[in-house]
């Protein structure tokens, strides 16, 4: 009777492992769509299903990755806030846990990516607009160049307007405005 129970437990574990593997693959594919390395997505998926924090060595063993690749992967996941480093340690080894709240991972991942886009573009546009303006008002600028500068300036002002809107969107995303009531978390 005990053997039959053990066989059933093994079959169950095998099915659970198969189901988890499918979801882990889907997580990795999805993350790859958004520019996160597929293997890092797999690591996040493995950690997502863990019921406890993991050390780098445990992750390395689970994934079959080199120590340097594992360190790079975990840094990347830490930067996107999909994984957190815990304050407590396991025998002097750092412990890491995956964020399992997909609302929160969406919120932090996209808010950070979009904020970076806003910052880069608004800075470039802000630096370019005064120079375009100077070229336009300069009496020595020929008419063809002035016309091109006016067209570019118009495009840049429209783009700046878009980035103002995008900044408002990012702020609302950070505030949790788009999530169900019980899920609002501020970054």
CSV table of C-alpha atoms in Angstrom, one decimal:
chain,number,residue,atom,x,y,z
A,1,UNK,CA,0.0,0.0,0.0
A,2,UNK,CA,2.8,2.4,0.9
A,3,UNK,CA,4.5,1.7,-2.5
A,4,UNK,CA,1.3,2.5,-4.4
A,5,UNK,CA,1.0,5.8,-2.5
A,6,UNK,CA,4.7,6.6,-3.3
A,7,UNK,CA,4.2,5.8,-6.9
A,8,UNK,CA,1.1,8.1,-7.0
A,9,UNK,CA,3.1,10.9,-5.3
A,10,UNK,CA,5.9,10.5,-7.9
A,11,UNK,CA,3.4,10.6,-10.8
A,12,UNK,CA,1.8,13.7,-9.3
A,13,UNK,CA,5.2,15.3,-8.9
A,14,UNK,CA,6.0,14.5,-12.5
A,15,UNK,CA,2.7,16.0,-13.7
A,16,UNK,CA,3.3,19.1,-11.5
A,17,UNK,CA,6.9,19.4,-12.9
A,18,UNK,CA,5.5,19.1,-16.4
A,19,UNK,CA,2.9,21.8,-15.8
A,20,UNK,CA,5.4,24.1,-14.1
A,21,UNK,CA,7.8,23.6,-17.1
A,22,UNK,CA,5.1,24.8,-19.5
A,23,UNK,CA,4.3,27.8,-17.4
A,24,UNK,CA,8.0,28.6,-16.9
A,25,UNK,CA,8.6,28.4,-20.7
A,26,UNK,CA,5.6,30.8,-21.2
A,27,UNK,CA,7.0,33.2,-18.6
A,28,UNK,CA,10.4,33.1,-20.3
A,29,UNK,CA,8.9,33.6,-23.8
A,30,UNK,CA,6.8,36.5,-22.5
A,31,UNK,CA,9.8,38.2,-20.8
A,32,UNK,CA,11.8,37.7,-24.0
A,33,UNK,CA,9.2,39.7,-25.9
A,34,UNK,CA,9.9,42.6,-23.6
A,35,UNK,CA,13.6,42.5,-23.9
A,36,UNK,CA,14.5,40.3,-21.0
A,37,UNK,CA,16.9,37.4,-21.8
A,38,UNK,CA,14.9,34.1,-22.2
A,39,UNK,CA,17.2,32.3,-19.7
A,40,UNK,CA,16.6,35.1,-17.1
A,41,UNK,CA,12.9,34.5,-17.7
A,42,UNK,CA,13.3,30.8,-17.0
A,43,UNK,CA,15.2,31.6,-13.8
A,44,UNK,CA,12.4,33.9,-12.7
A,45,UNK,CA,9.9,31.1,-13.5
A,46,UNK,CA,11.8,28.6,-11.4
A,47,UNK,CA,12.0,31.1,-8.5
A,48,UNK,CA,8.3,31.9,-9.0
A,49,UNK,CA,7.3,28.4,-8.1
A,50,UNK,CA,9.7,28.0,-5.2
A,51,UNK,CA,8.0,28.1,-1.8
A,52,UNK,CA,11.1,29.5,-0.2
A,53,UNK,CA,14.0,31.9,-0.9
A,54,UNK,CA,16.9,30.5,-2.9
A,55,UNK,CA,20.6,30.9,-2.8
A,56,UNK,CA,22.7,31.6,-6.0
A,57,UNK,CA,24.1,28.1,-5.7
A,58,UNK,CA,20.6,26.5,-5.6
A,59,UNK,CA,19.6,28.6,-8.6
A,60,UNK,CA,22.8,27.6,-10.4
A,61,UNK,CA,22.1,23.9,-9.7
A,62,UNK,CA,18.5,24.2,-10.8
A,63,UNK,CA,19.3,26.0,-14.0
A,64,UNK,CA,22.7,24.5,-14.9
A,65,UNK,CA,24.2,27.9,-15.5
A,66,UNK,CA,27.7,29.1,-14.8
A,67,UNK,CA,28.3,31.2,-11.7
A,68,UNK,CA,29.1,34.3,-13.7
A,69,UNK,CA,25.9,33.9,-15.9
A,70,UNK,CA,23.9,33.2,-12.7
A,71,UNK,CA,25.2,36.4,-11.1
A,72,UNK,CA,24.4,38.4,-14.2
A,73,UNK,CA,20.9,36.9,-14.4
A,74,UNK,CA,20.1,37.6,-10.8
A,75,UNK,CA,21.4,41.2,-11.1
A,76,UNK,CA,19.2,41.8,-14.1
A,77,UNK,CA,16.2,40.4,-12.3
A,78,UNK,CA,17.0,42.5,-9.2
A,79,UNK,CA,17.2,45.6,-11.4
A,80,UNK,CA,13.8,45.0,-12.8
A,81,UNK,CA,12.5,44.3,-9.2
A,82,UNK,CA,11.2,40.9,-10.3
A,83,UNK,CA,13.5,39.4,-7.6
A,84,UNK,CA,14.4,40.8,-4.2
A,85,UNK,CA,17.5,40.1,-2.1
A,86,UNK,CA,16.4,39.3,1.4
A,87,UNK,CA,18.2,40.7,4.4
A,88,UNK,CA,18.5,37.4,6.2
A,89,UNK,CA,21.1,34.9,5.0
A,90,UNK,CA,21.4,31.1,4.8
A,91,UNK,CA,24.7,30.0,6.2
A,92,UNK,CA,26.2,33.4,5.1
A,93,UNK,CA,24.8,33.0,1.6
A,94,UNK,CA,22.5,35.6,0.2
A,95,UNK,CA,18.9,34.6,-0.3
A,96,UNK,CA,16.6,35.7,-3.2
A,97,UNK,CA,12.9,35.5,-3.7
A,98,UNK,CA,10.8,36.1,-6.8
A,99,UNK,CA,8.0,38.7,-6.8
A,100,UNK,CA,4.9,36.6,-7.4
A,101,UNK,CA,2.4,39.4,-7.7
A,102,UNK,CA,2.1,39.9,-11.4
A,103,UNK,CA,0.4,43.3,-10.9
A,104,UNK,CA,3.5,44.5,-9.0
A,105,UNK,CA,5.9,43.1,-11.6
A,106,UNK,CA,4.0,44.7,-14.4
A,107,UNK,CA,3.9,48.0,-12.5
A,108,UNK,CA,7.6,48.1,-11.7
A,109,UNK,CA,8.9,46.7,-14.9
A,110,UNK,CA,7.0,48.9,-17.3
A,111,UNK,CA,7.2,52.0,-15.1
A,112,UNK,CA,11.0,51.7,-15.0
A,113,UNK,CA,11.3,51.1,-18.7
A,114,UNK,CA,8.9,53.9,-19.7
A,115,UNK,CA,10.5,56.3,-17.2
A,116,UNK,CA,13.9,55.6,-18.8
A,117,UNK,CA,12.4,56.4,-22.3
A,118,UNK,CA,10.8,59.6,-21.1
A,119,UNK,CA,14.0,60.8,-19.4
A,120,UNK,CA,16.3,60.0,-22.4
A,121,UNK,CA,14.0,61.5,-25.0
A,122,UNK,CA,13.0,64.6,-23.1
A,123,UNK,CA,16.6,65.4,-22.3
A,124,UNK,CA,17.6,65.0,-26.0
A,125,UNK,CA,14.6,67.1,-27.2
A,126,UNK,CA,15.2,69.8,-24.5
A,127,UNK,CA,18.8,70.1,-25.7
A,128,UNK,CA,17.9,70.2,-29.4
A,129,UNK,CA,15.0,72.7,-29.3
A,130,UNK,CA,17.1,75.8,-28.3
A,131,UNK,CA,19.7,74.9,-31.0
A,132,UNK,CA,17.1,74.6,-33.7
A,133,UNK,CA,15.6,77.9,-32.5
A,134,UNK,CA,19.0,79.6,-32.7
A,135,UNK,CA,19.6,78.2,-36.3
A,136,UNK,CA,16.1,79.4,-37.3
A,137,UNK,CA,16.6,83.0,-36.1
A,138,UNK,CA,20.2,83.3,-37.3
A,139,UNK,CA,20.2,85.7,-40.2
A,140,UNK,CA,22.9,83.7,-41.9
A,141,UNK,CA,20.9,80.5,-42.1
A,142,UNK,CA,19.8,79.9,-45.7
A,143,UNK,CA,16.1,79.4,-46.4
A,144,UNK,CA,16.3,75.7,-47.2
A,145,UNK,CA,18.0,75.0,-43.9
A,146,UNK,CA,15.6,77.3,-42.0
A,147,UNK,CA,12.7,75.4,-43.5
A,148,UNK,CA,14.1,72.0,-42.5
A,149,UNK,CA,14.8,73.3,-39.0
A,150,UNK,CA,11.2,74.6,-38.7
A,151,UNK,CA,9.8,71.2,-39.8
A,152,UNK,CA,12.1,69.4,-37.3
A,153,UNK,CA,11.2,71.9,-34.5
A,154,UNK,CA,7.5,71.2,-35.1
A,155,UNK,CA,8.1,67.5,-34.9
A,156,UNK,CA,10.1,67.8,-31.7
A,157,UNK,CA,7.5,69.9,-30.0
A,158,UNK,CA,4.9,67.3,-30.9
A,159,UNK,CA,7.2,64.6,-29.6
A,160,UNK,CA,7.7,66.6,-26.4
A,161,UNK,CA,4.0,66.8,-26.0
A,162,UNK,CA,3.8,63.0,-26.3
A,163,UNK,CA,6.5,62.6,-23.6
A,164,UNK,CA,4.6,64.9,-21.3
A,165,UNK,CA,1.6,62.6,-21.7
A,166,UNK,CA,3.7,59.5,-21.3
A,167,UNK,CA,5.1,61.0,-18.0
A,168,UNK,CA,1.6,61.4,-16.7
A,169,UNK,CA,0.9,57.7,-17.7
A,170,UNK,CA,4.0,56.6,-15.9
A,171,UNK,CA,3.1,58.5,-12.8
A,172,UNK,CA,-0.4,56.9,-12.8
A,173,UNK,CA,1.2,53.5,-13.3
A,174,UNK,CA,3.5,54.1,-10.3
A,175,UNK,CA,0.5,55.1,-8.2
A,176,UNK,CA,-1.3,51.9,-9.2
A,177,UNK,CA,-4.2,53.7,-10.9
A,178,UNK,CA,-4.8,50.9,-13.4
A,179,UNK,CA,-5.1,48.0,-11.0
A,180,UNK,CA,-8.0,46.5,-9.2
A,181,UNK,CA,-8.7,48.2,-5.9
A,182,UNK,CA,-7.1,45.5,-3.7
A,183,UNK,CA,-3.9,45.6,-5.8
A,184,UNK,CA,-2.9,49.2,-5.6
A,185,UNK,CA,0.7,49.5,-4.6
A,186,UNK,CA,2.9,52.5,-4.8
A,187,UNK,CA,6.4,52.0,-6.1
